[in-house]
Coordinates of C-alpha atoms in Angstrom, one line a residue:
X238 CA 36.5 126.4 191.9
X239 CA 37.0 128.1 188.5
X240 CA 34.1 129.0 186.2
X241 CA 34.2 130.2 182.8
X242 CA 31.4 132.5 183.2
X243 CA 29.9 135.3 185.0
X244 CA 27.7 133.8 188.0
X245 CA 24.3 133.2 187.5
X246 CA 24.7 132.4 183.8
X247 CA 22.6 129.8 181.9
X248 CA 25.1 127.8 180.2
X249 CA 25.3 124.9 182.6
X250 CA 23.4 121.5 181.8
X251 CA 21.7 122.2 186.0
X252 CA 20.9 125.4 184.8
X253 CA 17.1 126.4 184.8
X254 CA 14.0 127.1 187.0
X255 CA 13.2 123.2 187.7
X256 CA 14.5 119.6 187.3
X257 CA 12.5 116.4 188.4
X258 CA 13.7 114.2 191.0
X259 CA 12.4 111.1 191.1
X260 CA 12.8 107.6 192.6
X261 CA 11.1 105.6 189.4
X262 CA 14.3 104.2 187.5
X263 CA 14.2 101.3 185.3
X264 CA 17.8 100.6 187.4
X265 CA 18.0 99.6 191.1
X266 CA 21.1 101.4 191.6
X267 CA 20.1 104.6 190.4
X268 CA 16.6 104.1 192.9
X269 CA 19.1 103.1 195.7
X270 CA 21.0 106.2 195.5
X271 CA 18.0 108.2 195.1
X272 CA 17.4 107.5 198.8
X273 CA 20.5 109.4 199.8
X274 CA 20.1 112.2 197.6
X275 CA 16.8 113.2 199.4
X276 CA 18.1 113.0 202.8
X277 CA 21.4 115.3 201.1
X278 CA 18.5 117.6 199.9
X279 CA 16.8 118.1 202.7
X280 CA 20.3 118.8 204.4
X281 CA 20.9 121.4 202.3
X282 CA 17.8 123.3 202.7
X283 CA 17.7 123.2 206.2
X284 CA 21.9 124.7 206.5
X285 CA 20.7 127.0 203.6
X286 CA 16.9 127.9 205.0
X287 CA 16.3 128.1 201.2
X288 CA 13.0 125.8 200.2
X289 CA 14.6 124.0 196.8
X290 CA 11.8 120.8 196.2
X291 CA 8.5 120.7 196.4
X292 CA 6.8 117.5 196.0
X293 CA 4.4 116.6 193.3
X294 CA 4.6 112.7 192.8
X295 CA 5.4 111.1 188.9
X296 CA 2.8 109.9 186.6
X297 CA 4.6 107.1 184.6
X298 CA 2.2 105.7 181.7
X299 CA 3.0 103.5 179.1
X300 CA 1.8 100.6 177.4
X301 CA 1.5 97.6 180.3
X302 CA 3.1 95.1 178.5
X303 CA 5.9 98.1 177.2
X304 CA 9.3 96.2 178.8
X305 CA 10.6 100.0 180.0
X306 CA 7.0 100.8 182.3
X307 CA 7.3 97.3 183.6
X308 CA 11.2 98.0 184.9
X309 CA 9.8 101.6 186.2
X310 CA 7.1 99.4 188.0
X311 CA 9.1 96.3 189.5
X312 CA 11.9 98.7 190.2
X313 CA 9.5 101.1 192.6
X314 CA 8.0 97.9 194.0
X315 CA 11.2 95.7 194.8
X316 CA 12.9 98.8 196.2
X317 CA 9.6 99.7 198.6
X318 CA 9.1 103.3 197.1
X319 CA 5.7 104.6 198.2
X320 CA 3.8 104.0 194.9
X321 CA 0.2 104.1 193.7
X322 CA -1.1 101.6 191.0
X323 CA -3.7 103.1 189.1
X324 CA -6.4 101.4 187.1
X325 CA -8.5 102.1 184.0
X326 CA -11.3 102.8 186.2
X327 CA -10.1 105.3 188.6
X328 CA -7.4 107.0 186.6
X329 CA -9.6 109.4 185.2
X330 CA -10.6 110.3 188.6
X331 CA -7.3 111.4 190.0
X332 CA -6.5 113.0 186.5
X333 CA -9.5 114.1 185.0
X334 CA -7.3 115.9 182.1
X335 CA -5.2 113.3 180.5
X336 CA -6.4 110.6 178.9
X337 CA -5.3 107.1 179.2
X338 CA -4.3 105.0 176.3
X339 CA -6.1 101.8 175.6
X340 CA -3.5 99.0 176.5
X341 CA -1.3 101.5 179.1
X342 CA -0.5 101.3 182.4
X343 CA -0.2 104.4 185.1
X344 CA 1.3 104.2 188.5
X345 CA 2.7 107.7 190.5
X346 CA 6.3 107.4 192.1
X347 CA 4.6 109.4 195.1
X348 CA 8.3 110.4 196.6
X349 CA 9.0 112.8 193.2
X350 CA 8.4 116.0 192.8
X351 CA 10.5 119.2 191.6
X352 CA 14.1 120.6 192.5
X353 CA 14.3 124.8 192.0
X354 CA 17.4 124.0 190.3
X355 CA 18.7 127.9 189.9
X356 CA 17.9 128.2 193.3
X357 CA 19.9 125.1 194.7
X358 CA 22.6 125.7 192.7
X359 CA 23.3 129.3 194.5
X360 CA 22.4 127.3 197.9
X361 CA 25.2 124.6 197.2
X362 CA 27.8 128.4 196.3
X363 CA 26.8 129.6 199.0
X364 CA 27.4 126.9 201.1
X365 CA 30.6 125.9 200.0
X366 CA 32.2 129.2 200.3
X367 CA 30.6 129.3 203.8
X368 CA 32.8 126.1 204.6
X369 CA 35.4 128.4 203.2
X370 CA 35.4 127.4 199.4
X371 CA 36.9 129.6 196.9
X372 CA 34.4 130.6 193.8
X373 CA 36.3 132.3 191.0
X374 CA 33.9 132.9 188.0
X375 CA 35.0 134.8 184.9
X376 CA 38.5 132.5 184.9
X377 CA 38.5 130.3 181.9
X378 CA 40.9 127.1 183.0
X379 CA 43.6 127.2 179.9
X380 CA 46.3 124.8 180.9
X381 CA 46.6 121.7 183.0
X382 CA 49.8 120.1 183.8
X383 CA 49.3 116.4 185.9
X384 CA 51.5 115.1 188.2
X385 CA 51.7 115.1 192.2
X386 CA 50.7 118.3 192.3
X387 CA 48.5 119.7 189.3
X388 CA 49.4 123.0 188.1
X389 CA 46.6 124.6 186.6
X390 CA 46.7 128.0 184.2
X391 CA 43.8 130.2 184.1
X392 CA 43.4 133.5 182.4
X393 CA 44.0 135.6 185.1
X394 CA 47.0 133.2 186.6
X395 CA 48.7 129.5 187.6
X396 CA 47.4 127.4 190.7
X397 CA 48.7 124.6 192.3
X398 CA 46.9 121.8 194.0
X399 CA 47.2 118.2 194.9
X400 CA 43.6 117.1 193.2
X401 CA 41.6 118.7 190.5
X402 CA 38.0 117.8 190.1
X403 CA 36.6 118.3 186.2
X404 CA 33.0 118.6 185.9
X405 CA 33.3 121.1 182.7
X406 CA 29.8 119.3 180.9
X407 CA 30.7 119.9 177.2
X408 CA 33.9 120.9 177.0
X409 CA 35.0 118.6 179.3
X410 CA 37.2 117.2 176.2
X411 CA 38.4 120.8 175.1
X412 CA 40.3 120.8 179.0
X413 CA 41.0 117.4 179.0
X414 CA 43.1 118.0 175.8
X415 CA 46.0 119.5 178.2
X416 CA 46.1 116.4 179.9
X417 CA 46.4 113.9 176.7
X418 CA 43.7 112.2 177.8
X419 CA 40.4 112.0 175.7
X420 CA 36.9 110.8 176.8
X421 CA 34.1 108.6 174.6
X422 CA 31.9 112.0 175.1
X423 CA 29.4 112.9 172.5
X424 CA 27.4 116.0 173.3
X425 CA 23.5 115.9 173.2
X426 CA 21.5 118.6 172.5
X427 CA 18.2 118.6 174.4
X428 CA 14.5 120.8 173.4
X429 CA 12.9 122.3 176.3
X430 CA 9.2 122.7 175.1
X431 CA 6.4 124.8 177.1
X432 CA 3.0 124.2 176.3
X433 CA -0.1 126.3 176.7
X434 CA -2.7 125.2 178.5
X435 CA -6.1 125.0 177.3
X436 CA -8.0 125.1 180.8
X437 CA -5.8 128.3 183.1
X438 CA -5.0 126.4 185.6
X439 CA -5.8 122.4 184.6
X440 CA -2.1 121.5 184.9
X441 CA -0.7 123.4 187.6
X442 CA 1.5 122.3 190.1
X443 CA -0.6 124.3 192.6
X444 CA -3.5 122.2 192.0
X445 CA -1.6 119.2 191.8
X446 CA -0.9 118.5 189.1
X447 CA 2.3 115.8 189.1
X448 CA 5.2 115.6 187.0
X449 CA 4.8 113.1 184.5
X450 CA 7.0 110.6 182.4
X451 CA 5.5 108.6 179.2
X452 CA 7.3 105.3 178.2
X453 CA 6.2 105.1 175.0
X454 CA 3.3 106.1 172.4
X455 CA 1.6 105.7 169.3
X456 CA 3.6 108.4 168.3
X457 CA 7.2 107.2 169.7
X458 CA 9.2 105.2 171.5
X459 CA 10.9 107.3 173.3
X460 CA 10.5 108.9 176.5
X461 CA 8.3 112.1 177.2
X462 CA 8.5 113.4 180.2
X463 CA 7.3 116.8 181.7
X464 CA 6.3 119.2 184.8
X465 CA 3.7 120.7 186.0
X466 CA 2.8 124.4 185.1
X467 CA 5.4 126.1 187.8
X468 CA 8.2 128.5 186.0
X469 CA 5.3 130.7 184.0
X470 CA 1.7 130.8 184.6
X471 CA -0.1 128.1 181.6
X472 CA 2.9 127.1 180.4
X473 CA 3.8 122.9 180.8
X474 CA 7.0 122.1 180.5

């Protein structure tokens, strides 16, 4: 395994403190192969003996008759995920802090909850050089010649192999050059808010408080999602 960068850096899209994991997709596939991922989880924290998710369920609001809450919903429900329906009348009870839009929806995917995402990804290092994988960071790949064996140049020398794997994120294109082959890629930039809270404590995942996803809003149409105050103390992010 080659790696561009000194290990830990932050430059990978898995990089950070915490990623949701959820089973609420609009897609079937996607809530299908969520089922396997868990049990893959939980694998890996019992050969690592690291704790990596904690649950915390997923708030999913949105406008009832919004067609992207009612996929969330009939997806959850057709693929028997544990889910909670909740109603104008006791949704302020379970989350006394948000408010519910006239018109929306709320149900919890009650299997969700957060992945320590720094922390697996040194579990999953660890691991594989435990099953005798080689890690070799601060080795930018430079050249890759196909054929039945790959040759592949880095900066410190050439390797030979009968398979190469890319998973390069960004400049997967940039490596792919060597090859001739391009990929329909386009590169999104994403924000990563925190927000204060105004209550110490109101939204904190050790009170739980649930991650949360928000189909749409008076404000947008597109998705806002968020977790629970976790990586810094009254800070949502």
């Amino acid at each position: 395994m080659f790696l561009q960068f000194v290990l830990p850096h932050t430059r990978g899209s898995s990089h950070g403190q915490t990623r949701i994991i959820r089973k609420a997709y609009e897609h079937d596939f996607y809530t299908q192969m969520m089922e396997e991922c868990y049990h893959q989880w939980a694998e890996l924290e019992n050969d690592a003996g690291v704790k990596l998710y904690k649950q915390t369920g997923l708030l999913v609001m949105g406008p009832e008759d919004n067609r992207d809450y009612q996929l969330f919903k009939n997806t959850l429900q057709k693929n028997k995920v544990p889910t909670v329906i909740l109603t104008r009348d006791n949704f302020h009870k379970h989350f006394p802090n948000v408010i519910m839009a006239e018109g929306d929806g709320a149900l919890v995917d009650v299997t969700a909850g957060v992945l320590l995402a720094d922390r697996a990804l040194k579990a999953v290092q660890d691991q594989f050089q435990k099953l005798g994988g080689v890690i070799r960071d601060n080795e930018k790949v430079t050249g890759i010649k196909p054929g039945p064996v790959v040759k592949v140049t880095t900066s410190e020398g050439v390797y030979q192999a009968r398979s190469m794997v890319i998973t390069a994120g960004p400049w997967t294109n940039r490596l792919l050059t060597h090859t001739g082959f391009q990929l329909p890629l386009e590169v999104v930039k994403i924000n990563v808010c925190y927000w204060k809270e105004r209550t110490s404590g109101t939204y904190d995942v050790k009170h739980s408080f649930p991650c949360f996803l928000l189909t749409e809003s008076a404000e947008t149409k597109e998705h806002i999602y968020g977790l629970p105050s976790n990586e810094y103390p009254g800070l949502v992010k």
